[in-house]
Coordinates of N, CA and C in Angstrom, one line a residue:
M15 N 0.8 -1.2 0.0 CA 0.0 0.0 0.0 C 0.9 1.3 0.0
N16 N 0.6 2.2 -0.9 CA 1.4 3.4 -1.0 C 0.9 4.4 0.1
K17 N 1.7 5.4 0.3 CA 1.3 6.3 1.4 C 0.2 7.3 1.0
K18 N -0.1 7.5 -0.3 CA -1.2 8.3 -0.7 C -2.5 7.6 -0.4
T19 N -2.5 6.3 -0.7 CA -3.7 5.5 -0.4 C -4.0 5.4 1.1
A20 N -2.9 5.3 1.9 CA -3.1 5.2 3.3 C -3.7 6.5 3.8
F21 N -3.4 7.6 3.2 CA -4.0 8.9 3.6 C -5.5 8.9 3.4
Y22 N -5.9 8.5 2.3 CA -7.3 8.5 2.0 C -8.1 7.5 2.8
I23 N -7.5 6.4 3.1 CA -8.2 5.4 4.0 C -8.3 6.0 5.4
G24 N -7.2 6.5 5.9 CA -7.2 7.1 7.2 C -8.2 8.3 7.3
L25 N -8.2 9.2 6.3 CA -9.1 10.3 6.3 C -10.6 9.8 6.3
S26 N -10.9 8.8 5.5 CA -12.3 8.3 5.4 C -12.7 7.7 6.8
L27 N -11.8 6.9 7.4 CA -12.2 6.4 8.7 C -12.4 7.4 9.8
I28 N -11.5 8.4 9.8 CA -11.7 9.5 10.7 C -13.0 10.3 10.6
I29 N -13.3 10.6 9.3 CA -14.5 11.4 9.1 C -15.8 10.6 9.4
V30 N -15.8 9.3 8.9 CA -17.0 8.5 9.2 C -17.2 8.2 10.7
S31 N -16.1 7.8 11.4 CA -16.2 7.6 12.8 C -16.7 8.8 13.6
F32 N -16.2 10.0 13.2 CA -16.5 11.2 13.8 C -18.0 11.5 13.6
L33 N -18.5 11.4 12.4 CA -19.9 11.7 12.1 C -20.9 10.7 12.9
L34 N -20.5 9.4 12.8 CA -21.4 8.4 13.5 C -21.4 8.6 15.0
A35 N -20.2 9.0 15.6 CA -20.2 9.2 17.0 C -21.0 10.5 17.4
V36 N -21.0 11.5 16.6 CA -21.8 12.7 16.8 C -23.3 12.4 16.8
M37 N -23.7 11.6 15.8 CA -25.1 11.3 15.7 C -25.7 10.3 16.7
S38 N -24.8 9.5 17.3 CA -25.3 8.5 18.3 C -24.1 8.1 19.2
Y39 N -24.2 8.4 20.5 CA -23.1 8.0 21.4 C -23.1 6.5 21.6
Y40 N -24.2 5.8 21.2 CA -24.1 4.3 21.3 C -23.1 3.8 20.3
M41 N -22.7 4.6 19.3 CA -21.8 4.1 18.3 C -20.3 4.3 18.8
L42 N -20.1 4.9 19.9 CA -18.8 5.2 20.4 C -17.9 3.9 20.5
F43 N -18.6 2.8 20.9 CA -17.9 1.6 21.1 C -17.2 1.1 19.8
F44 N -17.9 1.4 18.7 CA -17.3 1.1 17.4 C -16.5 2.2 16.8
C45 N -16.9 3.4 17.1 CA -16.2 4.6 16.4 C -14.8 4.9 17.0
I46 N -14.6 4.7 18.3 CA -13.3 4.9 18.8 C -12.2 4.0 18.2
P47 N -12.4 2.7 18.1 CA -11.4 1.9 17.4 C -11.2 2.3 16.0
A48 N -12.3 2.6 15.3 CA -12.2 3.0 13.9 C -11.4 4.3 13.8
F49 N -11.6 5.2 14.7 CA -10.9 6.5 14.7 C -9.4 6.2 14.9
I50 N -9.1 5.3 15.8 CA -7.7 5.0 16.1 C -7.0 4.4 14.9
I51 N -7.7 3.5 14.3 CA -7.2 2.8 13.1 C -6.9 3.9 12.0
G52 N -7.9 4.8 11.8 CA -7.8 5.9 10.9 C -6.5 6.7 11.1
L53 N -6.3 7.0 12.4 CA -5.1 7.7 12.8 C -3.8 7.0 12.4
L54 N -3.8 5.7 12.6 CA -2.6 4.9 12.2 C -2.3 5.0 10.7
F55 N -3.4 4.9 9.9 CA -3.2 5.0 8.5 C -2.7 6.5 8.1
L56 N -3.3 7.4 8.8 CA -3.0 8.8 8.6 C -1.5 9.1 8.8
W57 N -1.0 8.6 10.0 CA 0.4 8.9 10.4 C 1.4 8.0 9.5
F58 N 0.9 7.0 8.9 CA 1.7 6.2 8.0 C 1.8 6.9 6.6
S59 N 0.8 7.8 6.3 CA 0.7 8.4 5.0 C 1.7 9.4 4.7
S60 N 1.6 10.0 3.6 CA 2.6 11.0 3.1 C 2.2 12.4 3.5
A61 N 1.1 12.6 4.3 CA 0.6 13.9 4.7 C 1.7 14.6 5.5
N62 N 1.7 15.9 5.5 CA 2.7 16.6 6.3 C 2.3 16.6 7.7
T63 N 3.2 16.9 8.6 CA 3.0 16.9 10.0 C 1.9 17.8 10.5
R64 N 1.8 19.0 9.9 CA 0.8 19.9 10.3 C -0.6 19.3 10.1
N65 N -0.9 18.7 8.9 CA -2.2 18.1 8.6 C -2.4 16.9 9.5
K66 N -1.4 16.2 9.8 CA -1.6 15.0 10.7 C -2.0 15.5 12.1
M67 N -1.4 16.5 12.6 CA -1.7 17.0 13.9 C -3.2 17.6 13.9
L68 N -3.5 18.3 12.8 CA -4.8 18.9 12.7 C -5.9 17.8 12.7
L69 N -5.7 16.8 11.9 CA -6.7 15.7 11.7 C -6.8 14.8 13.0
T70 N -5.7 14.8 13.8 CA -5.7 14.1 15.0 C -6.5 14.7 16.1
F71 N -6.2 16.0 16.3 CA -6.8 16.7 17.5 C -8.1 17.5 17.2
L72 N -8.3 17.9 15.9 CA -9.5 18.7 15.6 C -10.8 17.8 15.9
P73 N -10.9 16.6 15.5 CA -12.1 15.8 15.8 C -12.4 15.6 17.2
I74 N -11.3 15.5 18.0 CA -11.5 15.3 19.5 C -12.0 16.6 20.1
L75 N -11.5 17.8 19.7 CA -11.9 19.1 20.2 C -13.3 19.4 19.8
L76 N -13.7 19.0 18.6 CA -15.0 19.3 18.1 C -16.1 18.4 18.5
Y77 N -15.8 17.2 19.0 CA -16.8 16.2 19.3 C -17.9 16.7 20.2
F78 N -17.6 17.2 21.3 CA -18.7 17.6 22.3 C -19.5 18.8 21.7
P79 N -18.9 19.9 21.2 CA -19.8 20.9 20.6 C -20.7 20.4 19.5
F80 N -20.1 19.6 18.6 CA -21.0 19.0 17.5 C -22.1 18.1 18.0
S81 N -21.8 17.3 19.0 CA -22.8 16.4 19.6 C -23.9 17.2 20.2
I82 N -23.6 18.2 21.0 CA -24.6 19.0 21.6 C -25.5 19.7 20.5
G83 N -24.8 20.3 19.5 CA -25.5 20.9 18.5 C -26.4 20.0 17.7
F84 N -26.0 18.8 17.5 CA -26.8 17.8 16.7 C -28.0 17.4 17.5
L85 N -27.9 17.3 18.9 CA -29.0 16.9 19.7 C -30.1 18.0 19.7
Y86 N -29.7 19.2 19.8 CA -30.7 20.3 19.7 C -31.3 20.4 18.3
W87 N -30.5 20.2 17.3 CA -31.0 20.3 15.9 C -32.0 19.2 15.7
Y88 N -31.8 18.0 16.3 CA -32.7 16.9 16.2 C -33.9 16.9 17.2
N89 N -34.1 18.1 17.7 CA -35.2 18.4 18.6 C -35.1 17.6 19.9
Y90 N -33.9 17.6 20.4 CA -33.5 16.9 21.7 C -34.3 17.5 22.8
Q91 N -34.9 16.6 23.7 CA -35.6 17.1 24.9 C -34.6 17.2 26.0
P92 N -34.6 18.3 26.8 CA -33.8 18.5 27.9 C -34.3 17.6 29.1
Y93 N -33.6 17.6 30.2 CA -34.0 16.8 31.3 C -35.4 17.2 31.8
T94 N -36.1 16.2 32.3 CA -37.4 16.5 32.9 C -37.2 16.4 34.4
D95 N -37.6 17.5 35.1 CA -37.5 17.5 36.6 C -38.7 16.9 37.1
V96 N -38.5 15.9 38.0 CA -39.6 15.2 38.7 C -39.6 15.6 40.2
Y97 N -40.7 16.2 40.6 CA -40.8 16.6 42.0 C -41.7 15.7 42.8
L98 N -41.1 15.1 43.9 CA -41.8 14.2 44.7 C -42.5 14.9 45.9
P99 N -43.6 14.4 46.5 CA -44.1 15.0 47.7 C -43.2 14.8 48.9
K100 N -43.3 15.6 49.9 CA -42.5 15.5 51.1 C -42.7 14.1 51.8
G101 N -41.5 13.5 52.1 CA -41.6 12.2 52.7 C -41.9 11.0 51.9
F102 N -42.0 11.2 50.5 CA -42.5 10.2 49.6 C -41.4 9.1 49.5
S103 N -42.0 7.8 49.5 CA -41.2 6.7 49.1 C -42.1 5.6 48.5
G104 N -41.6 4.8 47.6 CA -42.4 3.8 47.0 C -42.3 3.9 45.4
S105 N -43.3 3.4 44.8 CA -43.3 3.3 43.3 C -43.7 4.6 42.7
V106 N -43.0 5.0 41.6 CA -43.4 6.1 40.8 C -43.7 5.6 39.4
R107 N -44.9 5.8 38.9 CA -45.3 5.3 37.5 C -45.7 6.5 36.6
L108 N -45.0 6.7 35.5 CA -45.3 7.8 34.6 C -46.0 7.2 33.4
V109 N -47.3 7.4 33.3 CA -48.1 6.9 32.2 C -48.2 8.1 31.1
Y110 N -47.9 7.8 29.9 CA -47.9 8.8 28.9 C -48.8 8.5 27.7
N111 N -49.0 9.5 26.8 CA -49.8 9.4 25.6 C -51.3 9.1 26.0
E112 N -51.7 9.7 27.1 CA -53.1 9.5 27.5 C -53.9 10.8 27.2
D113 N -54.8 10.8 26.2 CA -55.6 12.0 25.8 C -56.4 12.6 26.9
C114 N -56.8 11.8 27.9 CA -57.6 12.3 29.0 C -56.8 13.1 30.0
A115 N -55.5 13.0 30.0 CA -54.7 13.7 31.0 C -54.2 15.0 30.5
A116 N -53.6 15.8 31.4 CA -53.1 17.1 31.1 C -51.7 17.0 30.5
A117 N -51.2 18.1 29.9 CA -49.8 18.1 29.4 C -48.8 18.3 30.5
V118 N -47.6 17.9 30.2 CA -46.5 18.2 31.2 C -46.3 19.7 31.3
S119 N -46.1 20.1 32.5 CA -45.8 21.6 32.8 C -44.5 22.0 32.1
I120 N -44.5 23.1 31.5 CA -43.2 23.7 30.9 C -43.0 25.1 31.4
N121 N -41.9 25.3 32.1 CA -41.5 26.6 32.6 C -40.2 27.0 32.1
Q122 N -40.1 28.0 31.4 CA -38.9 28.5 30.8 C -38.2 27.4 30.0
K123 N -39.0 26.7 29.2 CA -38.6 25.7 28.3 C -38.1 24.4 29.0
K124 N -38.3 24.3 30.3 CA -37.9 23.2 31.1 C -39.2 22.4 31.5
R125 N -39.2 21.1 31.2 CA -40.4 20.3 31.6 C -40.3 19.8 33.0
S126 N -41.4 19.8 33.7 CA -41.4 19.4 35.1 C -42.7 18.6 35.4
I127 N -42.5 17.6 36.2 CA -43.6 16.7 36.6 C -43.7 16.7 38.1
H128 N -44.9 16.9 38.6 CA -45.2 16.9 40.1 C -46.0 15.6 40.4
I129 N -45.3 14.8 41.1 CA -45.9 13.5 41.5 C -46.9 13.6 42.6
P130 N -48.1 13.1 42.5 CA -49.1 13.1 43.6 C -48.7 12.0 44.6
S131 N -49.4 12.0 45.7 CA -49.1 11.1 46.8 C -49.2 9.6 46.4
T132 N -50.0 9.3 45.4 CA -50.2 8.0 44.9 C -49.0 7.4 44.1
G133 N -48.2 8.4 43.7 CA -47.0 8.0 42.9 C -47.3 7.7 41.4
I134 N -48.6 7.9 41.0 CA -49.0 7.7 39.7 C -49.2 9.0 39.0
F135 N -48.6 9.2 37.8 CA -48.7 10.5 37.1 C -49.1 10.1 35.6
L136 N -50.2 10.7 35.1 CA -50.6 10.6 33.8 C -50.5 11.9 33.0
C137 N -50.0 11.7 31.8 CA -49.9 12.9 30.9 C -50.3 12.6 29.5
K138 N -50.6 13.6 28.7 CA -50.9 13.4 27.3 C -49.7 13.4 26.4
D139 N -48.5 13.8 26.9 CA -47.3 13.9 26.1 C -46.6 12.6 26.0
S140 N -45.7 12.5 25.1 CA -44.7 11.4 25.0 C -43.6 11.7 26.0
L141 N -43.1 10.7 26.6 CA -42.0 10.8 27.5 C -40.8 10.0 27.1
E142 N -39.6 10.4 27.5 CA -38.4 9.7 27.3 C -38.4 8.4 28.2
S143 N -38.0 7.3 27.6 CA -38.0 6.0 28.4 C -36.8 5.8 29.2
G144 N -35.7 6.5 28.9 CA -34.4 6.2 29.6 C -34.3 7.0 30.9
S145 N -33.6 6.4 31.9 CA -33.5 7.0 33.2 C -32.7 8.3 33.2
S146 N -31.8 8.5 32.2 CA -31.0 9.7 32.2 C -31.7 10.9 31.8
A147 N -33.0 10.8 31.4 CA -33.8 11.9 31.0 C -34.5 12.6 32.2
Y148 N -34.3 12.1 33.4 CA -35.1 12.6 34.5 C -34.2 12.9 35.7
H149 N -34.5 14.0 36.4 CA -33.9 14.4 37.6 C -35.0 14.4 38.7
F150 N -34.7 13.7 39.8 CA -35.7 13.6 40.9 C -35.3 14.6 42.0
Y151 N -36.4 15.2 42.6 CA -36.2 16.1 43.7 C -37.2 15.9 44.8
I152 N -36.9 16.1 46.0 CA -37.8 15.9 47.1 C -37.5 17.0 48.2
P153 N -38.6 17.5 48.8 CA -38.4 18.6 49.8 C -37.9 18.0 51.1
D154 N -37.1 18.8 51.8 CA -36.7 18.4 53.2 C -37.7 18.9 54.2
E155 N -37.3 18.9 55.5 CA -38.2 19.3 56.5 C -38.5 20.8 56.4
K156 N -37.6 21.6 55.8 CA -37.8 23.0 55.7 C -38.4 23.4 54.3
G157 N -38.7 22.4 53.5 CA -39.3 22.6 52.2 C -38.4 22.9 51.1
E158 N -37.1 22.8 51.4 CA -36.1 23.0 50.4 C -35.9 21.7 49.5
M159 N -35.8 21.9 48.2 CA -35.7 20.8 47.3 C -34.3 20.2 47.3
H160 N -34.2 18.9 47.3 CA -32.9 18.2 47.2 C -33.0 17.2 46.1
K161 N -31.9 17.1 45.3 CA -31.8 16.2 44.2 C -31.5 14.8 44.8
L162 N -32.2 13.8 44.3 CA -32.0 12.4 44.7 C -31.0 11.7 43.7
K163 N -30.2 10.8 44.3 CA -29.3 10.0 43.4 C -30.1 9.0 42.6
L164 N -29.8 8.9 41.4 CA -30.5 7.9 40.5 C -29.5 6.7 40.4
N165 N -29.9 5.6 40.9 CA -29.1 4.4 40.9 C -29.5 3.5 39.7
G166 N -28.9 2.4 39.6 CA -29.2 1.4 38.6 C -30.5 0.6 38.9
P167 N -30.8 -0.4 38.2 CA -32.0 -1.1 38.4 C -32.1 -2.0 39.6
F168 N -30.9 -2.3 40.2 CA -30.9 -3.2 41.3 C -30.0 -2.6 42.4
G169 N -30.4 -2.8 43.7 CA -29.6 -2.3 44.8 C -29.5 -3.5 45.8
D170 N -28.3 -3.7 46.3 CA -28.1 -4.9 47.2 C -27.6 -4.5 48.6
K171 N -27.5 -3.2 48.8 CA -27.1 -2.8 50.2 C -28.1 -1.8 50.7
D172 N -28.2 -1.8 52.1 CA -29.0 -0.8 52.7 C -28.4 0.6 52.5
K173 N -29.3 1.6 52.3 CA -28.9 2.9 52.1 C -29.4 3.8 53.2
N174 N -28.5 4.8 53.6 CA -28.8 5.7 54.6 C -29.7 6.9 54.1
E175 N -29.6 7.1 52.8 CA -30.4 8.2 52.2 C -31.3 7.6 51.1
K176 N -32.4 8.4 50.8 CA -33.3 7.9 49.8 C -32.6 8.1 48.4
E177 N -32.9 7.1 47.5 CA -32.4 7.2 46.1 C -33.5 6.6 45.2
V178 N -33.3 6.9 43.9 CA -34.3 6.5 43.0 C -33.7 5.3 42.1
F179 N -34.5 4.3 41.9 CA -34.1 3.2 41.1 C -35.0 3.2 39.8
F180 N -34.3 3.1 38.7 CA -35.0 3.0 37.4 C -35.4 1.5 37.1
L181 N -36.7 1.3 36.9 CA -37.1 -0.1 36.7 C -37.4 -0.5 35.3
G182 N -37.4 0.5 34.4 CA -37.8 0.3 33.0 C -39.2 0.7 32.7
T183 N -39.8 -0.1 31.8 CA -41.2 0.2 31.5 C -42.1 -1.0 31.7
S184 N -43.4 -0.8 32.0 CA -44.4 -1.8 32.1 C -45.4 -1.6 31.0
T185 N -45.8 -2.7 30.3 CA -46.8 -2.7 29.3 C -48.0 -3.4 29.7
F186 N -49.2 -2.7 29.6 CA -50.5 -3.2 30.0 C -51.2 -3.5 28.7
D187 N -51.4 -4.7 28.3 CA -52.1 -5.1 27.1 C -53.6 -5.1 27.3
A188 N -54.3 -4.4 26.5 CA -55.8 -4.4 26.6 C -56.4 -5.7 26.3
D189 N -55.7 -6.6 25.6 CA -56.3 -7.9 25.2 C -56.2 -8.9 26.3
E190 N -55.4 -8.6 27.3 CA -55.2 -9.6 28.4 C -56.5 -9.6 29.2
E191 N -56.8 -10.8 29.8 CA -58.1 -11.0 30.4 C -58.4 -10.0 31.5
N192 N -57.4 -9.6 32.3 CA -57.7 -8.7 33.4 C -57.7 -7.2 33.0
Y193 N -57.4 -6.9 31.8 CA -57.4 -5.5 31.4 C -58.3 -5.2 30.2
R194 N -59.4 -6.0 30.0 CA -60.3 -5.7 29.0 C -61.0 -4.4 29.2
I195 N -61.1 -4.0 30.5 CA -61.7 -2.7 30.8 C -61.0 -1.5 30.2
L196 N -59.8 -1.7 29.7 CA -59.1 -0.6 29.1 C -59.6 -0.2 27.7
Q197 N -60.7 -0.7 27.3 CA -61.4 -0.3 26.1 C -60.5 -0.6 24.9
N198 N -59.9 -1.7 24.9 CA -59.1 -2.2 23.7 C -57.9 -1.3 23.4
K199 N -57.5 -0.5 24.4 CA -56.3 0.3 24.2 C -55.4 0.1 25.4
G200 N -54.2 -0.5 25.2 CA -53.3 -0.7 26.2 C -52.5 0.6 26.6
F201 N -51.6 0.5 27.5 CA -50.8 1.7 27.8 C -49.4 1.2 28.4
E202 N -48.5 2.1 28.4 CA -47.2 1.8 29.0 C -46.9 2.9 30.1
S203 N -46.1 2.4 31.1 CA -45.7 3.3 32.1 C -44.2 3.2 32.3
I204 N -43.5 4.3 32.6 CA -42.1 4.4 32.9 C -42.0 4.2 34.4
D205 N -41.3 3.3 34.9 CA -41.3 2.9 36.3 C -40.0 3.2 37.0
F206 N -40.2 3.8 38.2 CA -39.1 4.1 39.1 C -39.5 3.6 40.5
Y207 N -38.6 3.5 41.4 CA -38.9 3.2 42.8 C -38.0 4.1 43.7
V208 N -38.6 4.8 44.6 CA -37.9 5.6 45.6 C -37.8 4.8 46.9
N209 N -36.6 4.4 47.3 CA -36.5 3.6 48.5 C -36.5 4.4 49.7
P210 N -37.2 3.9 50.8 CA -37.1 4.5 52.1 C -35.7 4.5 52.6
K211 N -35.4 5.5 53.5 CA -34.1 5.5 54.1 C -33.8 4.2 54.9
G212 N -32.6 3.7 54.7 CA -32.1 2.6 55.5 C -32.7 1.2 55.0
K213 N -33.4 1.2 53.9 CA -34.0 0.0 53.4 C -33.4 -0.3 52.0
A214 N -33.1 -1.6 51.7 CA -32.6 -2.0 50.4 C -33.8 -2.1 49.4
Y215 N -33.4 -1.9 48.2 CA -34.4 -2.0 47.1 C -34.7 -3.5 46.7
S216 N -35.9 -3.8 46.4 CA -36.2 -5.1 46.0 C -37.0 -5.1 44.7
A217 N -36.5 -5.8 43.7 CA -37.1 -5.8 42.3 C -38.5 -6.2 42.4
E218 N -38.9 -7.0 43.3 CA -40.2 -7.6 43.4 C -41.3 -6.5 43.6
R219 N -40.9 -5.3 44.1 CA -41.8 -4.2 44.4 C -42.4 -3.7 43.1
K220 N -41.8 -3.9 42.0 CA -42.3 -3.4 40.7 C -43.6 -4.1 40.4
Y221 N -43.7 -5.4 40.8 CA -44.8 -6.2 40.4 C -45.8 -6.4 41.6
D222 N -45.8 -5.5 42.6 CA -46.8 -5.6 43.6 C -48.2 -5.5 43.1
K223 N -49.1 -6.5 43.5 CA -50.4 -6.6 42.9 C -51.2 -5.3 43.2
Q224 N -51.1 -4.8 44.4 CA -51.9 -3.6 44.7 C -51.5 -2.4 43.9
I225 N -50.2 -2.3 43.7 CA -49.7 -1.2 42.9 C -50.2 -1.3 41.4
M226 N -50.1 -2.5 40.9 CA -50.6 -2.7 39.5 C -52.1 -2.4 39.4
K227 N -52.9 -2.8 40.5 CA -54.3 -2.5 40.5 C -54.6 -1.0 40.5
D228 N -53.9 -0.3 41.4 CA -54.1 1.1 41.5 C -53.8 1.8 40.2
L229 N -52.7 1.4 39.6 CA -52.3 1.9 38.3 C -53.4 1.8 37.2
L230 N -53.9 0.6 37.1 CA -55.0 0.3 36.2 C -56.2 1.1 36.5
N231 N -56.6 1.2 37.7 CA -57.8 2.0 38.1 C -57.6 3.5 37.8
E232 N -56.4 4.0 37.9 CA -56.1 5.4 37.7 C -56.3 5.7 36.2
V233 N -55.8 4.8 35.3 CA -55.9 5.0 33.9 C -57.4 4.9 33.5
V234 N -58.1 3.9 34.0 CA -59.5 3.7 33.6 C -60.3 5.0 34.0
S235 N -60.1 5.5 35.3 CA -60.8 6.6 35.7 C -60.6 7.8 34.8
C236 N -59.3 8.0 34.4 CA -59.0 9.1 33.5 C -59.7 9.0 32.2
R237 N -59.7 7.8 31.6 CA -60.3 7.6 30.3 C -61.8 7.7 30.4
N238 N -62.4 7.4 31.5 CA -63.9 7.6 31.6 C -64.3 9.0 31.6
T239 N -63.4 10.0 31.8 CA -63.8 11.4 31.8 C -64.0 11.9 30.4
I240 N -63.6 11.2 29.4 CA -63.8 11.7 28.0 C -64.7 10.7 27.2
K241 N -65.4 9.9 27.9 CA -66.4 9.1 27.2 C -67.5 9.9 26.5

């Protein structure tokens, strides 16, 4: 392979890996090795040192500004602030795309959700399903809001402070025997759990029968208001 060909191969790998990484951070696992291989071809090529340095460091410096710009250009939704009632612990279920419910509050272009004491919130908007799209807050004894730590889906140790666990989504199928009352339209909820102080999280709490029943009744009551 001659050095001119190596330059074009390296340049192609650098450009493609950069663009893919900007469009989706999930591609970083593949883009970083491709970028490094591209650099190896580039430095083996006949390009002058100035161009080699420029093509090495410029993509790294531009990655974060370009990524942020792409997300906003693609109508990226900022974080949604979730406010819990004072002393709240237990399941939080966010049910979305329900025409009977109100829209999510927007203040200065920031979306916010105020969770009722039931832990069940319905809205007519679409919501992001990933845990990273939400920030949880809870008031202390003086009424001042404190941000809660968002943990992974499982916790195996007792915690001294409250934290939020992301459980994923639950799908309620209208065709299932117990949910025919949903009028042939199922629904999905985004599920979290706020653990009490000093207690470990248990995945079984997501499937508590009473919680599931309350969730179903809440959706049905909402839908009955627009019959």
